[in-house]
Coordinates of C-alpha atoms in Angstrom, one line a residue:
M1 CA 0.2 0.0 -0.3
I2 CA 1.5 3.8 -0.6
R3 CA 1.7 5.7 1.8
L4 CA 2.3 9.5 2.9
V5 CA 4.4 10.2 5.9
M6 CA 4.9 13.2 7.4
G7 CA 7.9 15.5 6.9
C8 CA 8.9 17.7 10.0
I9 CA 5.5 16.8 11.7
G10 CA 7.0 13.7 12.6
I11 CA 9.3 15.4 15.1
V12 CA 6.5 17.5 16.5
L13 CA 4.6 15.5 18.6
G14 CA 5.9 17.6 21.2
L15 CA 4.8 20.4 19.6
S16 CA 8.2 21.6 19.8
G17 CA 8.5 22.4 16.4
C18 CA 11.8 21.4 14.5
P19 CA 14.1 23.2 16.4
G20 CA 17.1 22.7 14.1
A21 CA 15.4 23.5 11.4
V22 CA 14.2 26.7 12.2
A23 CA 17.0 29.0 10.5
S24 CA 17.4 27.2 7.3
E25 CA 14.3 24.9 6.5
A26 CA 11.3 26.1 8.2
G27 CA 8.3 26.3 6.2
R28 CA 9.8 24.9 3.0
L29 CA 9.9 21.3 3.9
P30 CA 7.9 19.0 2.1
M31 CA 4.3 18.0 3.7
G32 CA 4.7 14.4 3.2
Y33 CA 6.0 11.9 1.0
R34 CA 4.3 9.2 -1.4
V35 CA 6.3 5.9 -2.5
A36 CA 4.5 5.2 -5.7
P37 CA 5.7 2.2 -8.7
A38 CA 7.2 3.3 -11.9
G39 CA 7.2 1.5 -15.1
Y40 CA 8.6 -2.2 -14.3
P41 CA 7.9 -4.2 -10.6
W42 CA 11.3 -3.9 -9.8
T43 CA 11.6 -0.1 -10.5
G44 CA 9.8 2.9 -8.1
R45 CA 9.1 6.5 -7.3
L46 CA 9.3 8.7 -4.1
H47 CA 7.3 12.2 -4.6
A48 CA 7.7 14.9 -2.1
I49 CA 4.6 16.9 -1.8
G50 CA 3.7 20.2 -0.7
F51 CA 0.7 22.2 -0.5
R52 CA -0.5 25.6 -2.6
T53 CA -3.1 27.5 -0.4
T54 CA -6.2 27.9 -2.1
A55 CA -9.6 30.1 -1.4
D56 CA -11.3 26.8 0.0
A57 CA -10.2 26.1 3.6
N58 CA -10.8 22.4 3.1
R59 CA -8.7 22.3 -0.1
R60 CA -5.3 22.9 -1.2
G61 CA -3.5 22.7 -4.1
V62 CA -0.5 19.9 -4.4
L63 CA 2.9 21.1 -5.3
H64 CA 5.2 17.9 -6.6
L65 CA 8.3 19.4 -5.5
W66 CA 10.8 16.5 -6.4
E67 CA 11.1 12.8 -7.4
A68 CA 13.9 11.0 -5.9
G69 CA 14.2 8.6 -9.3
E70 CA 14.6 11.8 -11.7
R71 CA 17.0 13.1 -9.6
L72 CA 18.9 10.1 -9.5
D73 CA 18.5 9.6 -13.2
Q74 CA 20.1 12.9 -14.0
R75 CA 23.3 12.5 -11.5
D76 CA 26.5 10.9 -12.9
T77 CA 26.7 7.6 -11.4
D78 CA 30.2 8.5 -10.1
T79 CA 29.4 10.9 -7.6
R80 CA 27.0 8.7 -6.0
R81 CA 28.3 7.8 -2.5
L82 CA 27.4 3.8 -2.2
Y83 CA 28.8 2.1 1.0
L84 CA 28.5 -2.0 1.5
G85 CA 28.4 -2.8 5.1
G86 CA 29.4 -6.0 6.7
T87 CA 32.2 -5.6 9.5
R88 CA 33.1 -2.3 8.1
L89 CA 32.2 0.4 5.8
T90 CA 33.6 0.1 2.3
P91 CA 32.7 2.6 -0.9
L92 CA 30.2 0.2 -3.2
R93 CA 33.3 0.3 -5.9
W94 CA 34.8 -2.8 -7.4
P95 CA 38.6 -1.6 -6.8
A96 CA 37.3 -1.2 -3.1
I97 CA 35.4 -4.5 -2.2
D98 CA 36.8 -7.4 -0.7
A99 CA 37.3 -11.0 -2.5
E100 CA 34.0 -12.4 -0.8
A101 CA 32.0 -9.4 -1.8
K102 CA 33.4 -10.0 -5.3
Q103 CA 32.3 -13.7 -5.2
H104 CA 29.2 -13.2 -4.3
L105 CA 28.9 -10.8 -7.5
N106 CA 30.7 -13.1 -9.6
I107 CA 27.8 -15.6 -9.6
D108 CA 25.5 -16.1 -12.3
P109 CA 22.2 -15.8 -10.9
T110 CA 20.4 -17.6 -13.8
T111 CA 22.6 -20.7 -13.2
G112 CA 24.5 -20.1 -9.7
Q113 CA 27.8 -21.1 -11.4
P114 CA 30.7 -18.6 -11.3
D115 CA 31.5 -16.4 -14.0
T116 CA 33.6 -13.1 -14.4
H117 CA 30.6 -10.8 -15.0
G118 CA 30.7 -9.2 -11.3
A119 CA 32.1 -6.1 -12.2
D120 CA 29.1 -5.3 -14.6
R121 CA 26.5 -6.4 -12.2
L122 CA 27.8 -3.7 -9.2
S123 CA 28.1 -1.1 -12.0
W124 CA 24.2 -1.9 -12.7
L125 CA 23.7 -1.5 -9.0
R126 CA 25.4 1.8 -8.9
G127 CA 23.2 2.8 -11.5
N128 CA 24.8 2.1 -14.9
R129 CA 23.5 -0.5 -17.5
P130 CA 26.8 -2.1 -19.0
N131 CA 25.3 -5.0 -20.6
P132 CA 22.4 -4.7 -22.7
L133 CA 21.6 -8.1 -21.3
M134 CA 20.9 -7.1 -17.6
R135 CA 17.4 -6.6 -16.2
P136 CA 15.8 -3.4 -17.9
R137 CA 14.7 -0.4 -15.8
D138 CA 13.1 2.8 -16.5
T139 CA 14.6 4.9 -13.3
R140 CA 17.4 4.3 -11.2
L141 CA 15.6 4.1 -8.5
A142 CA 14.4 0.3 -7.5
S143 CA 10.7 -0.1 -6.0
A144 CA 10.2 0.7 -2.4
A145 CA 6.7 -1.3 -2.2
G146 CA 6.7 -2.8 1.5
A147 CA 9.0 0.5 2.8
R148 CA 8.0 2.9 4.9
V149 CA 9.5 6.7 4.8
H150 CA 11.8 7.6 7.5
V151 CA 12.5 11.1 8.1
V152 CA 15.9 12.7 10.3
A153 CA 15.5 15.8 11.5
P154 CA 18.3 18.2 13.3
P155 CA 18.3 17.2 16.9
A156 CA 15.0 18.0 19.0
W157 CA 15.3 19.6 22.7
Q158 CA 15.9 16.9 25.1
P159 CA 15.7 17.9 28.6
M160 CA 17.6 16.1 31.4
Q161 CA 20.1 14.5 29.1
P162 CA 23.6 15.3 29.8
G163 CA 25.6 17.1 27.3
H164 CA 23.0 17.0 24.9
T165 CA 22.3 20.7 24.1
A166 CA 25.6 21.2 23.1
F167 CA 25.1 18.3 20.3
R168 CA 21.9 19.9 19.8
N169 CA 23.3 23.0 19.0
A170 CA 26.0 22.1 16.8
H171 CA 23.7 20.2 14.8
A172 CA 21.0 22.8 14.4
L173 CA 21.3 23.8 11.0
R174 CA 22.2 20.0 9.5
P175 CA 19.9 19.2 6.6
T176 CA 17.0 17.3 7.3
T177 CA 17.1 13.9 5.2
V178 CA 14.8 11.5 4.1
W179 CA 15.5 7.4 4.4
L180 CA 14.1 4.3 2.3
G181 CA 14.7 1.0 1.7
T182 CA 14.6 -0.1 -2.2
R183 CA 13.9 -3.9 -3.5
D184 CA 17.9 -4.0 -4.7
G185 CA 19.3 -3.6 -1.6
I186 CA 19.9 -0.3 -0.8
L187 CA 19.1 1.9 2.0
H188 CA 18.9 5.8 0.4
S189 CA 19.3 8.7 2.1
F190 CA 18.3 11.8 0.3
D191 CA 18.1 15.5 1.1
A192 CA 14.2 16.6 2.2
M193 CA 14.9 20.0 0.5
T194 CA 16.2 19.0 -2.9
G195 CA 15.6 15.4 -3.2
R196 CA 19.4 14.8 -3.9
E197 CA 20.7 11.3 -2.9
R198 CA 23.4 12.0 0.0
A199 CA 23.8 8.6 0.7
G200 CA 23.1 4.6 0.4
Y201 CA 23.9 1.6 2.3
L202 CA 23.6 -1.8 1.2
P203 CA 24.1 -4.1 4.0
R204 CA 26.6 -7.5 3.1
A205 CA 23.4 -9.6 4.1
A206 CA 21.8 -8.3 1.1
L207 CA 24.3 -8.3 -1.5
A208 CA 23.6 -11.5 -3.0
E209 CA 19.9 -10.7 -3.6
A210 CA 21.0 -7.6 -5.2
A211 CA 23.5 -9.3 -7.2
A212 CA 20.8 -11.3 -8.6
L213 CA 18.3 -9.2 -9.1
T214 CA 20.4 -7.6 -12.1
A215 CA 19.5 -11.0 -14.3
V216 CA 16.1 -10.4 -16.1
G217 CA 14.2 -13.0 -14.7
T218 CA 15.0 -13.6 -11.3
R219 CA 12.9 -12.9 -8.0
V220 CA 12.6 -9.3 -6.8
P221 CA 13.8 -9.3 -3.1
A222 CA 12.2 -7.2 -0.2
P223 CA 13.3 -3.7 0.9
P224 CA 16.4 -3.4 3.4
C225 CA 15.2 -2.1 6.4
P226 CA 11.5 -1.8 5.9
R227 CA 10.8 0.2 8.9
P228 CA 13.9 2.7 9.7
H229 CA 13.9 4.0 13.3
S230 CA 16.2 7.1 14.8
V231 CA 17.4 8.3 17.9
D232 CA 19.6 10.2 19.5
A233 CA 22.0 8.7 21.5
D234 CA 25.5 8.6 23.6
P235 CA 27.0 5.5 23.8
N236 CA 30.8 5.6 25.0
G237 CA 29.8 9.0 26.2
R238 CA 29.7 10.9 22.8
W239 CA 26.1 11.9 21.3
R240 CA 25.3 10.8 17.9
T241 CA 22.0 10.4 15.5
L242 CA 21.7 6.4 15.2
L243 CA 19.7 5.1 12.4
L244 CA 18.5 1.9 13.5
C245 CA 17.5 -1.0 10.9
A246 CA 16.0 -4.6 10.7
T247 CA 15.4 -6.3 8.0
P248 CA 13.3 -9.2 8.1
A249 CA 14.2 -13.2 8.0
T250 CA 13.1 -14.9 4.7
A251 CA 13.2 -18.5 3.6
R252 CA 16.4 -17.9 1.7
T253 CA 18.0 -15.3 3.9
P254 CA 18.7 -15.0 7.8
G255 CA 17.1 -11.9 9.8
T256 CA 19.5 -8.6 9.8
A257 CA 20.1 -6.1 11.9
F258 CA 22.4 -3.1 11.2
V259 CA 23.2 0.5 12.9
L260 CA 24.5 3.8 11.3
D261 CA 25.4 6.9 12.5
V262 CA 23.6 9.5 10.4
S263 CA 24.8 12.9 12.4
T264 CA 26.8 14.3 9.2
P265 CA 25.1 14.3 6.4
D266 CA 27.3 17.0 4.9
A267 CA 30.8 15.2 5.7
D268 CA 32.6 13.4 2.9
T269 CA 31.7 10.2 4.4
P270 CA 28.1 11.2 5.2
I271 CA 27.4 8.1 7.3
Q272 CA 29.1 5.8 9.6
L273 CA 28.4 1.9 10.5
I274 CA 28.2 1.1 14.1
W275 CA 27.7 -2.7 13.3
E276 CA 25.7 -4.9 11.4
V277 CA 24.4 -8.1 12.4
T278 CA 22.7 -11.4 10.7
G279 CA 20.8 -14.2 12.5
S280 CA 22.7 -17.2 13.6
D281 CA 21.8 -20.2 15.8
A282 CA 23.9 -18.4 18.5
L283 CA 21.8 -15.3 18.0
P284 CA 18.5 -16.1 15.8
L285 CA 17.6 -12.8 14.8
T286 CA 14.0 -12.7 13.5
G287 CA 14.4 -9.1 12.0
S288 CA 10.7 -8.5 12.2
G289 CA 9.6 -5.0 13.2
P290 CA 11.4 -1.7 13.6
L291 CA 14.9 -1.8 15.7
R292 CA 14.3 0.1 18.7
A293 CA 17.1 1.8 21.3
A294 CA 17.3 1.6 24.9
M295 CA 19.6 3.3 27.5
L296 CA 19.9 1.3 30.5
R297 CA 21.9 2.1 33.9
V298 CA 24.2 -0.8 34.6
D299 CA 26.7 -0.3 37.4
N300 CA 26.2 3.3 37.2
E301 CA 26.9 3.6 33.7
R302 CA 24.7 4.8 30.7
R303 CA 24.6 1.6 28.0
W304 CA 22.9 1.9 25.2
F305 CA 21.1 -1.0 23.2
A306 CA 19.3 -2.1 20.3
V307 CA 16.2 -3.8 21.1
G308 CA 15.4 -7.1 18.6
I309 CA 13.9 -10.0 18.3
L310 CA 14.5 -13.6 18.6
A311 CA 12.9 -16.3 17.0
P312 CA 11.5 -19.5 19.5
G313 CA 13.1 -22.7 19.3
T314 CA 17.2 -22.0 18.4
P315 CA 18.4 -23.9 20.3
A316 CA 15.3 -26.4 21.0
G317 CA 12.8 -25.7 23.6
A318 CA 13.6 -21.7 23.5
R319 CA 11.1 -19.2 23.8
A320 CA 10.8 -16.4 21.7
A321 CA 13.0 -13.2 23.5
L322 CA 13.9 -9.4 23.3
A323 CA 17.6 -9.5 22.7
L324 CA 19.5 -6.3 24.0
L325 CA 22.6 -5.8 21.4
P326 CA 24.8 -3.3 22.8
L327 CA 25.5 -0.1 20.8
D328 CA 28.9 0.7 22.7
R329 CA 30.0 -2.7 21.8
P330 CA 31.6 -3.9 18.6
A331 CA 29.7 -6.6 17.1
G332 CA 32.9 -8.7 16.9
A333 CA 32.7 -9.3 21.0
W334 CA 29.3 -10.7 21.2
A335 CA 27.2 -11.4 17.4
T336 CA 29.4 -14.8 17.1
T337 CA 28.6 -16.3 20.5
G338 CA 25.3 -14.7 20.8
R339 CA 26.3 -13.4 24.5
V340 CA 24.0 -10.7 25.4
P341 CA 21.2 -10.2 27.4
R342 CA 17.9 -11.6 26.6
L343 CA 14.3 -11.0 27.8
P344 CA 12.5 -14.6 27.0
L345 CA 9.0 -15.1 27.2
P346 CA 7.4 -16.9 30.3
E347 CA 6.1 -20.1 29.9
Q348 CA 2.6 -18.8 29.3
G349 CA 0.4 -15.6 29.7
C350 CA -2.9 -14.8 29.6
D351 CA -4.4 -18.5 29.8
S352 CA -2.0 -19.6 26.7
K353 CA 1.2 -21.1 26.4
T354 CA 4.3 -19.6 24.6
A355 CA 6.2 -22.4 23.4
T356 CA 5.5 -21.6 19.6
T357 CA 4.9 -17.9 20.0
Q358 CA 6.7 -15.7 17.8
L359 CA 7.2 -12.1 18.6
L360 CA 6.3 -9.3 15.7
A361 CA 7.2 -5.8 16.9
V362 CA 8.3 -4.3 19.9
T363 CA 8.6 -0.4 21.7
V364 CA 10.6 1.3 24.3
R365 CA 9.1 3.4 26.9
S366 CA 11.7 6.0 28.3
D367 CA 11.5 8.2 31.2
A368 CA 12.3 11.8 31.3
S369 CA 16.2 11.4 31.6
G370 CA 15.9 8.9 29.1
A371 CA 16.5 5.4 31.0
A372 CA 14.1 3.1 29.1
R373 CA 11.6 1.6 31.6
A374 CA 9.9 -1.0 29.9
A375 CA 9.5 -2.5 26.5
Y376 CA 5.9 -3.5 25.0
A377 CA 5.9 -6.5 22.4
I378 CA 2.9 -7.8 20.1
D379 CA 3.0 -11.6 19.6
D380 CA 1.1 -13.8 16.6
V381 CA -1.6 -14.4 18.5
G382 CA -2.9 -11.2 19.6
R383 CA -1.2 -10.9 23.1
L384 CA 0.5 -7.8 24.1
W385 CA 3.4 -8.4 26.3
R386 CA 5.4 -6.2 29.0
F387 CA 9.2 -6.7 29.3
P388 CA 10.4 -4.7 32.4
L389 CA 14.0 -2.6 31.9
D390 CA 14.5 -1.0 35.1
A391 CA 17.4 -3.5 36.0
L392 CA 19.1 -6.4 34.0
G393 CA 20.2 -9.5 35.9
A394 CA 19.0 -12.6 37.7
D395 CA 16.5 -10.6 39.4
T396 CA 14.7 -8.7 36.7
P397 CA 11.2 -9.9 37.2
P398 CA 9.6 -11.8 33.7
A399 CA 7.2 -10.6 31.2
T400 CA 3.7 -10.1 32.0
C401 CA 0.9 -10.2 29.6
L402 CA -1.3 -7.2 29.4
H403 CA -4.4 -8.3 27.2
R404 CA -5.0 -10.7 24.3
Q405 CA -7.3 -9.5 21.5
T406 CA -10.0 -12.4 21.0
A407 CA -10.9 -11.3 17.3
S408 CA -7.4 -11.3 16.1
R409 CA -6.0 -12.3 12.9
R410 CA -2.8 -11.7 11.1
G411 CA -2.9 -8.4 9.1
S412 CA 0.2 -5.7 9.0
V413 CA 3.2 -6.0 12.0
E414 CA 2.8 -2.4 13.2
P415 CA 4.5 -1.7 16.4
P416 CA 2.8 -0.7 19.8
V417 CA 2.3 3.1 20.2
I418 CA 2.6 4.8 23.7
T419 CA 0.4 7.6 24.7
Y420 CA 0.5 9.4 28.2
T421 CA -3.4 10.6 29.0
G422 CA -3.4 10.5 32.2
A423 CA -1.4 9.3 35.0
T424 CA -0.5 5.8 33.7
P425 CA 0.8 5.4 30.2
L426 CA -1.6 3.6 27.4
I427 CA 0.1 1.1 25.4
V428 CA -1.9 0.8 21.6
Y429 CA -1.6 -2.2 19.7
G430 CA -3.2 -3.6 16.4
T431 CA -3.4 -7.1 15.2
G432 CA -5.5 -7.9 12.2
N433 CA -9.1 -6.8 13.3
A434 CA -8.7 -5.0 16.5
V435 CA -7.6 -2.1 18.0
S436 CA -6.8 -1.7 21.8
A437 CA -5.3 0.6 24.2
I438 CA -4.4 -0.9 27.3
P439 CA -2.9 0.8 30.5
D440 CA 0.4 -0.5 31.7
H441 CA -0.8 -2.1 34.8
T442 CA 0.3 -5.7 35.9
E443 CA -1.4 -6.2 38.9
K444 CA -4.8 -7.3 37.6
P445 CA -6.1 -8.5 33.8
A446 CA -7.0 -5.8 31.6
N447 CA -10.8 -4.9 31.2
P448 CA -10.7 -2.5 28.3
R449 CA -14.1 -1.0 27.7
Q450 CA -15.7 -1.8 24.5
I451 CA -16.2 0.9 21.3
R452 CA -19.2 0.8 19.6
A453 CA -19.1 1.7 15.8
I454 CA -22.3 3.3 14.6
P455 CA -22.6 4.1 10.7
S456 CA -23.1 7.9 9.9
G457 CA -22.6 8.8 6.5
N458 CA -19.6 7.2 4.8
G459 CA -18.2 5.9 7.8
V460 CA -18.8 5.6 12.0
V461 CA -18.8 7.4 15.0
L462 CA -17.3 5.6 17.7
R463 CA -18.7 5.6 21.1
A464 CA -17.8 4.0 24.4
V465 CA -19.8 1.7 26.4
P466 CA -20.9 2.9 29.4
S467 CA -19.2 2.4 32.1
S468 CA -18.8 3.8 36.0
D469 CA -15.0 3.4 35.6
P470 CA -12.9 7.1 34.4
P471 CA -12.4 7.6 30.6
G472 CA -8.5 6.5 30.4
T473 CA -8.7 4.4 33.2
T474 CA -9.3 0.6 31.8
G475 CA -8.6 1.4 28.3
W476 CA -10.7 0.4 25.6
T477 CA -10.8 -2.0 22.3
L478 CA -12.4 -1.6 19.1
A479 CA -13.4 -4.6 16.7
L480 CA -12.8 -2.7 13.3
P481 CA -16.4 -2.7 11.7
H482 CA -16.2 -3.5 8.2
P483 CA -16.1 -7.1 7.3
G484 CA -12.9 -8.1 6.6
E485 CA -11.0 -5.0 7.6
Q486 CA -7.3 -5.2 8.5
I487 CA -4.6 -2.6 10.2
E488 CA -2.5 -1.3 7.8
T489 CA -1.0 1.4 9.4
L490 CA -1.1 2.8 13.2
D491 CA 0.4 6.2 14.1
A492 CA 0.2 8.8 17.4
A493 CA -0.8 11.8 15.2
S494 CA -0.5 14.0 18.5
P495 CA 0.0 13.6 22.0
A496 CA -3.6 13.0 22.5
H497 CA -4.7 11.6 19.2
L498 CA -4.4 8.1 17.3
S499 CA -4.6 7.6 13.5
F500 CA -4.7 4.3 11.8
T501 CA -6.0 2.9 8.4
T502 CA -7.2 0.0 7.5
L503 CA -7.6 -2.2 4.1
A504 CA -10.6 -4.7 3.4
P505 CA -10.4 -7.9 1.2
D506 CA -12.0 -5.9 -1.9
G507 CA -9.1 -3.2 -1.7
R508 CA -11.0 -0.6 0.0
A509 CA -9.1 1.6 2.6
R510 CA -10.3 3.9 5.3
S511 CA -8.7 6.5 7.4
Y512 CA -9.2 6.9 11.1
L513 CA -8.5 9.7 13.6
I514 CA -9.4 9.0 17.3
D515 CA -9.0 10.4 20.6
A516 CA -6.2 8.3 22.2
A517 CA -7.3 8.3 26.1
T518 CA -10.8 7.1 25.2
G519 CA -10.9 5.4 21.8
E520 CA -13.9 7.5 20.9
S521 CA -14.5 9.8 17.8
V522 CA -12.9 13.5 18.4
T523 CA -15.0 16.2 19.3
V524 CA -15.6 18.9 16.3
L525 CA -17.9 22.0 15.7
Q526 CA -20.7 20.5 13.6
A527 CA -22.9 22.4 10.9
D528 CA -25.1 24.2 13.7
G529 CA -22.0 25.2 16.0
K530 CA -22.7 22.5 18.4
P531 CA -19.8 20.1 19.3
G532 CA -20.6 16.6 18.4
A533 CA -18.7 13.4 17.6
A534 CA -16.5 13.6 14.4
I535 CA -17.3 10.7 11.4
T536 CA -14.1 8.9 11.2
G537 CA -13.5 5.4 9.2
L538 CA -13.6 7.5 5.9
P539 CA -13.1 5.6 2.7
F540 CA -9.9 6.6 0.8
D541 CA -8.3 5.9 -2.6
P542 CA -5.2 4.3 -1.6
A543 CA -3.3 4.8 -5.3
F544 CA -2.7 8.6 -3.7
G545 CA -1.3 7.3 -0.5
G546 CA -2.6 7.5 2.9
P547 CA -3.7 10.5 4.7
F548 CA -0.9 12.5 6.7
V549 CA -0.9 15.2 9.4
S550 CA -0.2 18.9 9.5
L551 CA 0.0 20.6 12.9
S552 CA -0.5 24.4 12.9
P553 CA -1.2 26.9 15.7
V554 CA -4.6 28.5 16.0
I555 CA -4.4 30.4 19.4
E556 CA -0.4 31.2 20.2
G557 CA -0.4 32.5 24.2
A558 CA 1.9 35.0 25.3
T559 CA 5.3 34.3 26.6
P560 CA 4.3 32.6 30.0
A561 CA 5.4 34.7 33.2
P562 CA 6.4 32.4 36.9
G563 CA 3.2 31.0 38.5
I564 CA 1.2 32.2 35.7
S565 CA -0.1 29.7 32.7
R566 CA -0.9 30.4 29.0
R567 CA -2.3 28.3 26.6
D568 CA -1.5 27.3 22.9
V569 CA -4.0 26.0 20.6
H570 CA -3.3 23.6 17.8
S571 CA -5.1 22.5 14.5
L572 CA -4.9 18.5 14.0
A573 CA -5.5 18.1 10.0
L574 CA -5.6 14.9 8.2
W575 CA -5.2 15.4 4.5
Q576 CA -5.8 13.3 1.6
V577 CA -4.0 13.9 -1.9
D578 CA -6.5 13.5 -4.9
G579 CA -4.3 13.8 -7.9
D580 CA -3.4 17.4 -8.2
G581 CA -5.2 18.3 -5.4
A582 CA -5.5 17.4 -1.2
Y583 CA -9.1 17.7 0.4
L584 CA -9.3 18.1 4.7
Q585 CA -10.4 14.6 5.6
Q586 CA -10.6 14.9 9.3
H587 CA -9.5 17.5 12.2
A588 CA -9.2 17.8 15.7
Y589 CA -7.8 20.2 18.3
L590 CA -4.9 20.4 20.6
T591 CA -4.3 22.1 23.7
R592 CA -0.9 23.1 25.2
R593 CA -0.6 24.7 28.3
R594 CA 2.7 26.6 29.6
G595 CA 4.3 28.3 32.4
R596 CA 2.2 26.3 35.3
L597 CA 4.8 23.5 35.6
G598 CA 7.6 26.3 34.7
W599 CA 8.2 24.4 31.2
R600 CA 5.3 22.9 29.4
E601 CA 2.1 20.7 29.8
L602 CA 0.6 18.6 26.9
I603 CA -3.6 18.1 27.2
R604 CA -6.2 17.1 24.7
T605 CA -9.0 19.7 23.8
P606 CA -12.5 18.6 24.5
L607 CA -13.7 21.7 22.1

């Protein structure tokens, strides 16, 4: 499914703007990005989209700012900064790569026998077509079907993080980059302003399948790093912006994880390799879901880890687990032996065994100091698990099953979303045809309120079944209202709102915007001027991508004085592109209260 992804908005969920981009990029970044097919199943397009103001407040003209494939086609391939991974970062050029890489490239994909055309295959991957018998293409950009766009902006404000202010100031004017994995095995970095490719990374684990793609008639592999994730971290005491990636295992290839330092996109070498690790019997990485980062205090030392997922059954009898992969130690010290901290599933949870359970995706919750407190993972039978991260060691409590969805079916694998709507965080997850928000309580099983979907117009109005419990304290659960409807995407649209899209067997796509605390429709002003529940679950044409979010100020309060509260109101809008125009599909409001606590506090606006 083609999807539009927010540009700067993805960094602004705290309503703090894009602080590092203020001087050089504010107001000029794309509103969103659209991944689209090209002329062949193995080629693709990446469009950057902007808006043109129109007289109708509910409509916008669409500006096509740049297309990445077109920019690549206009470029001299010798100027591209492409790199091969593995144990070290190597320029992706025939004289620079090692003998093992050349051996992979010197294999005829159609016969599996050695030949002498490896240099031609590498030249094709760099964007040339040295041999007319190689696979044709209409653009150098390969298909990105199945991959998500990820935007890396300059560092945002992070209070209570020692040393981060100096790092943020030093990189305040760093260009915003757009990351996307394509099916030729390359993870690309594009300049968000111009669409120019800044770097490309080919994981060593993807080299053989990338080489095979050069031949006509071979299978098209999945993209590397379909769900990139970035974080500012200080492993070994030095702050950096890290891009974390996982590539799922297939029948032919094991799962892979790799981490890049993307702090300096303007440098001569714009990326640095932290490590690349391939799954093995000692470390059976599945590569499922995005790779997350976690900072833990070990012996009063800040230690950084990437949180990956391990498959069950290796060794025999082992249950699925989370693996903490050190970001502050070289991979050679732990990858071969598999000696890393592991958090396995218990024998059972939510009245069901876990011997063959597979974990699908994980999210990490950290406190204000940056220390990880818990990881939340979903499994293949609809359960939500909580793994404590407060302390590592023999006395670490086992994982707890917080909830099991009763109507679960396998669909898109979306990581849980954490929302803070009260004293206890809500963990929102969707598997198949259900979405649930579960409070982080381990004392008793969750009893979430049921959400009813009442048909209205082209969509539904969502209302919670009456309960004596205060809203947001017990969580909620929604069975998707349309036959065969499956979760496709799940995101935090703001600190107080959730957005998700669904897909039905007949290809019909729908978009939802809801109140994160209650699971109900947001409240908006109706035609008669009175507040009422908004219609959600609205259909859209996936050929133009999914809806994306804009967040703009409506009321900006005065500068707060000590002890005096001020209020800002922001408008949250979901826009749907339709050809050369975009229309307002759903909207809500969000309030930020400043001054009362000395810095800021986010609340939702009931309207």
